[in-house]
Structures are given as C-alpha cells and as structure tokens.
Amino acid sequence: GIQVEQSPPDLILQEGANSTLRCNFSDSVNNLQWFHQNPWGQLINLFYIPSGTKQNGRLSATTVATERYSLLYISSSQTTDSGVYFCAVAAIKAAGNKLTFGGGTRVLVKP
Amino acid sequence: NAGVTQTPKFRILKIGQSMTLQCTQDMNHNYMYWYRQDPGMGLKLIYYSVGAGITDKGEVPNGYNVSRSTTEDFPLRLELAAPSQTSVYFCASSSTGWGEQFFGPGTRLTVL
C-alpha cells in the first residue's frame, strides 16, 4: 500500500518562530489532509489539500502532487500550536477514500 | 449540524467482554470509516462503508465487526475483547470517494 513519511518527527519551537513540516507519499493521491491532534486527543481538520496551496490564518499548506509531497507552514507559532500534526492520504488506485496516516510530527512550542 | 458523534467517550472492558461503539453522522454522507490509534502512532483503518448495506475491511479488521443498516449509523462491534484492542477509536465520514473526511471526537477504550 501507499507509504506516508513525515518529517521531522519532533520539533521544539520558541513562541513566535516559524516552521515547516513535510509529508512525503509514495503514490498518486486524490485526498490529502492535514490534522492537528491537541494534547487532549482531539483531532482537528486543518486542510483538505490534494493539490495546490491554501491558507488559514497563521497556517498554510502546499501540495505538489506530481512530486508527491506536501508542506505545512506554521508562522508566528503560539503555545496552543503544540500537539501532533498528522498528514493523511488516500491513494487513487485504492478507491474508497481510505486514509493512510503518517507517523506525525510532535510539536512543542515554548513560551 | 452535530457532524460525527461517537458514544461512549470512555470505556473499560474486561478481557473476553464484548461491546458496541456507536457512530452517527447527520451530514447524509455515504462513506463512513472506523480507525484506531495506538499510543504514539498514527491512525489505522479498521473497516469502512461506501453506503448502507456495504462494508469492507481495512488494514486491521481482526477482532471487529461492523454493520451499516442506515446512512447515518455505523456501529463497530468488539467480540471477546483483548488487551491488544486498548486504543482510541475514531469514526469518520465523507460525502464522496475522494472528499474531505470529518472525524468524531473518539472513544478511549481500555481492556484489562
């Protein structure tokens, strides 16, 4: 099946810093989503972005489907950005929109 | 719209007991999914459904059963609970076979 790799696995930031999280995948996809899992375990949809660029406040994401990667940008980080960020993809050939999740990037933002 | 709702939020089971995790969505989505998340890991697909009466296995289906008698509901059944089923279970839905999936709040299950 499709492979999803996220980097870096861990990230420690000072409040106010910017960062880039990366998601590489091994096959063509028709769905790519970024999630934030907060310290209470809640899974929050950040972006649905199988291709192109989107922005939502201090967060933005870019997916280059032809090169099989996606980037999540966090600008002016805040302590509330702490948690785990997951990338998940659905391979076109798999059908059914079945998401495969990466291992996550654990982000800690220090005040 | 409430979106995707799951009950219960927490549950402790003894080895060998059975239970049903409930999932309901009010968005009239055809596609529904069950995932499990083990500590420190990403989510893995257990079962999914592309419409009422149609279900299929995901990556980790052993020890679970599902049914889909209505568009709204997609219950997950655990028979003969085992410690390996200690996990957080998430239900999700999407309107199409490629569209955004919306997730419920999760059920935290412990099997002792």
Coordinates of C-alpha atoms in Angstrom, one line a residue:
Chain A
G1 CA 0.0 0.0 0.0
I2 CA 0.9 3.7 -0.1
Q3 CA 3.7 4.9 2.3
V4 CA 3.5 8.2 4.1
E5 CA 6.5 9.7 5.8
Q6 CA 6.5 12.8 7.9
S7 CA 9.5 14.9 8.9
P8 CA 10.8 16.0 11.3
P9 CA 9.4 13.5 13.9
D10 CA 9.9 16.1 16.7
L11 CA 10.1 19.9 16.7
I12 CA 10.7 22.3 19.6
L13 CA 10.0 25.9 18.9
Q14 CA 10.2 29.2 20.7
E15 CA 6.9 31.1 20.7
G16 CA 6.9 33.4 17.6
A17 CA 9.1 31.2 15.5
N18 CA 8.2 29.9 12.0
S19 CA 8.4 26.2 11.0
T20 CA 7.8 23.9 8.0
L21 CA 6.5 20.3 8.3
R22 CA 6.9 17.9 5.4
C23 CA 4.8 14.9 4.2
N24 CA 6.1 12.6 1.5
F25 CA 4.0 9.9 -0.1
S26 CA 4.7 7.1 -2.4
D27 CA 1.9 7.0 -4.9
S28 CA -0.7 9.2 -6.6
V29 CA -3.4 10.5 -4.3
N30 CA -6.9 12.0 -4.6
N31 CA -7.1 13.1 -1.0
L32 CA -4.6 14.7 1.3
Q33 CA -5.5 16.1 4.7
W34 CA -3.5 17.7 7.5
F35 CA -4.7 17.3 11.1
H36 CA -3.7 18.7 14.4
Q37 CA -4.1 16.5 17.4
N38 CA -4.2 18.6 20.6
P39 CA -2.9 17.4 24.0
W40 CA -6.4 16.2 24.9
G41 CA -6.5 13.8 21.9
Q42 CA -9.0 15.8 19.8
L43 CA -8.3 15.5 16.0
I44 CA -8.8 18.8 14.3
N45 CA -9.1 19.2 10.5
L46 CA -6.6 21.8 9.3
F47 CA -6.6 21.4 5.5
Y48 CA -8.1 19.3 2.8
I49 CA -5.4 19.8 0.1
P50 CA -4.9 17.1 -2.6
S51 CA -3.2 19.8 -4.7
G52 CA -2.4 23.5 -4.6
T53 CA -2.0 26.0 -1.8
K54 CA -4.3 27.1 1.0
Q55 CA -4.0 29.4 3.9
N56 CA -5.9 29.7 7.1
G57 CA -4.7 32.4 9.4
R58 CA -1.1 31.6 10.6
L59 CA -1.2 28.2 8.9
S60 CA -0.8 27.5 5.2
A61 CA -0.2 24.3 3.2
T62 CA 1.1 23.4 -0.2
T63 CA 0.8 20.1 -2.0
V64 CA 2.8 19.3 -5.1
A65 CA 1.0 16.1 -6.2
T66 CA 3.3 15.5 -9.2
E67 CA 6.3 15.3 -6.9
R68 CA 4.4 13.5 -4.1
Y69 CA 4.9 15.8 -1.2
S70 CA 3.0 18.3 0.9
L71 CA 4.3 21.1 3.3
L72 CA 2.5 22.6 6.3
Y73 CA 3.8 26.1 7.4
I74 CA 3.3 27.4 10.8
S75 CA 4.1 31.1 11.2
S76 CA 4.4 33.1 14.5
S77 CA 3.9 29.9 16.5
Q78 CA 1.9 30.0 19.7
T79 CA 1.8 27.6 22.7
T80 CA -1.6 26.5 21.5
D81 CA 0.0 25.1 18.4
S82 CA 1.6 22.4 20.5
G83 CA 0.5 18.8 19.7
V84 CA 0.9 16.3 17.0
Y85 CA 0.4 17.1 13.3
F86 CA -0.6 14.3 11.0
C87 CA -0.7 14.1 7.3
A88 CA -3.1 11.5 5.8
V89 CA -3.5 10.5 2.1
A90 CA -5.8 8.3 0.1
A91 CA -4.3 6.6 -2.9
I92 CA -6.2 6.9 -6.2
K93 CA -5.8 3.2 -7.0
A94 CA -7.0 2.0 -3.6
A95 CA -10.5 3.5 -4.1
G96 CA -12.9 4.2 -1.2
N97 CA -11.1 7.3 0.1
K98 CA -9.2 5.2 2.6
L99 CA -6.8 7.3 4.5
T100 CA -3.3 6.2 5.4
F101 CA -1.7 8.3 8.1
G102 CA 1.9 9.3 8.6
G103 CA 3.7 8.9 11.9
G104 CA 3.1 12.5 12.8
T105 CA 5.3 15.4 13.8
R106 CA 5.3 16.2 17.5
V107 CA 5.5 20.0 18.1
L108 CA 6.2 21.7 21.3
V109 CA 6.0 25.5 21.4
K110 CA 7.7 27.0 24.4
P111 CA 6.7 30.4 25.9
Chain B
N1 CA -25.3 20.0 12.3
A2 CA -23.7 17.9 15.0
G3 CA -21.3 16.4 12.5
V4 CA -19.9 13.0 13.5
T5 CA -20.8 11.9 17.1
Q6 CA -19.5 8.9 19.0
T7 CA -20.5 7.2 22.2
P8 CA -19.3 6.3 24.7
K9 CA -16.3 8.7 25.3
F10 CA -14.6 6.3 27.6
R11 CA -15.0 2.6 28.4
I12 CA -13.1 0.0 30.4
L13 CA -13.7 -3.7 29.5
K14 CA -12.6 -6.9 31.0
I15 CA -10.8 -9.5 28.8
G16 CA -13.5 -11.5 26.9
Q17 CA -16.3 -9.0 27.2
S18 CA -18.0 -7.5 24.2
M19 CA -19.3 -4.1 23.3
T20 CA -20.5 -1.9 20.5
L21 CA -19.0 1.6 19.8
Q22 CA -21.6 3.8 18.3
C23 CA -21.1 6.3 15.4
T24 CA -23.7 8.6 13.9
Q25 CA -23.4 11.4 11.3
D26 CA -26.0 13.9 10.3
M27 CA -24.4 15.1 7.1
N28 CA -26.0 12.5 4.8
H29 CA -22.6 11.2 3.9
N30 CA -22.4 7.9 2.0
Y31 CA -18.8 7.0 3.1
M32 CA -18.0 6.1 6.8
Y33 CA -14.9 4.8 8.4
W34 CA -13.5 3.4 11.6
Y35 CA -9.9 4.0 12.6
R36 CA -7.9 3.1 15.7
Q37 CA -5.0 5.0 17.2
D38 CA -2.5 3.3 19.4
P39 CA -0.3 5.4 21.7
G40 CA 2.3 7.5 19.9
M41 CA 1.1 6.3 16.5
G42 CA -1.0 7.5 13.5
L43 CA -4.4 6.2 12.9
K44 CA -5.1 2.8 11.1
L45 CA -8.2 1.9 9.2
I46 CA -10.3 -0.9 10.7
Y47 CA -13.4 -1.0 8.4
Y48 CA -15.2 1.2 6.0
S49 CA -18.5 1.5 4.2
V50 CA -19.4 3.2 0.9
G51 CA -23.1 3.2 1.6
A52 CA -25.9 1.5 3.5
G53 CA -25.6 -2.3 3.3
I54 CA -22.0 -2.2 2.0
T55 CA -18.9 -2.7 4.2
D56 CA -15.4 -3.8 3.7
K57 CA -12.2 -4.5 5.6
G58 CA -9.4 -2.0 6.2
E59 CA -5.9 -2.6 7.3
V60 CA -6.6 -4.0 10.8
P61 CA -10.0 -5.7 10.9
N62 CA -9.3 -8.7 13.1
G63 CA -11.4 -8.9 16.2
Y64 CA -14.0 -6.4 15.0
N65 CA -17.3 -6.4 13.1
V66 CA -19.4 -3.7 11.5
S67 CA -22.8 -3.2 10.0
R68 CA -24.4 -0.4 8.1
S69 CA -28.2 -0.6 8.0
T70 CA -28.8 3.2 7.6
T71 CA -26.9 6.1 6.1
E72 CA -26.5 7.7 9.5
D73 CA -25.1 4.9 11.7
F74 CA -22.0 2.8 11.5
P75 CA -21.5 0.8 14.7
L76 CA -18.3 -1.1 15.5
R77 CA -18.6 -4.3 17.4
L78 CA -15.8 -5.8 19.5
E79 CA -16.3 -9.5 20.4
L80 CA -14.1 -11.2 23.0
A81 CA -12.1 -8.1 23.9
A82 CA -8.3 -8.5 24.2
P83 CA -5.7 -6.1 25.7
S84 CA -4.4 -5.5 22.2
Q85 CA -7.6 -3.7 21.5
T86 CA -6.8 -1.0 24.0
S87 CA -6.8 2.1 21.8
V88 CA -8.6 5.3 20.9
Y89 CA -11.2 4.7 18.2
F90 CA -12.2 7.4 15.7
C91 CA -15.2 7.3 13.4
A92 CA -15.2 9.5 10.2
S93 CA -17.4 10.2 7.2
S94 CA -17.1 11.8 3.8
S95 CA -19.6 12.7 1.1
T96 CA -17.6 11.3 -1.8
G97 CA -14.9 8.7 -2.6
W98 CA -12.2 11.4 -2.7
G99 CA -13.6 14.2 -0.5
E100 CA -12.6 15.6 2.9
Q101 CA -13.2 13.2 5.9
F102 CA -14.7 14.6 9.0
F103 CA -13.8 12.9 12.3
G104 CA -15.7 12.3 15.5
P105 CA -14.3 13.0 19.0
G106 CA -13.1 9.5 19.6
T107 CA -13.8 6.7 22.1
R108 CA -11.0 5.8 24.5
L109 CA -11.2 2.0 25.2
T110 CA -9.1 0.1 27.8
V111 CA -9.2 -3.7 28.0
L112 CA -7.9 -5.1 31.3

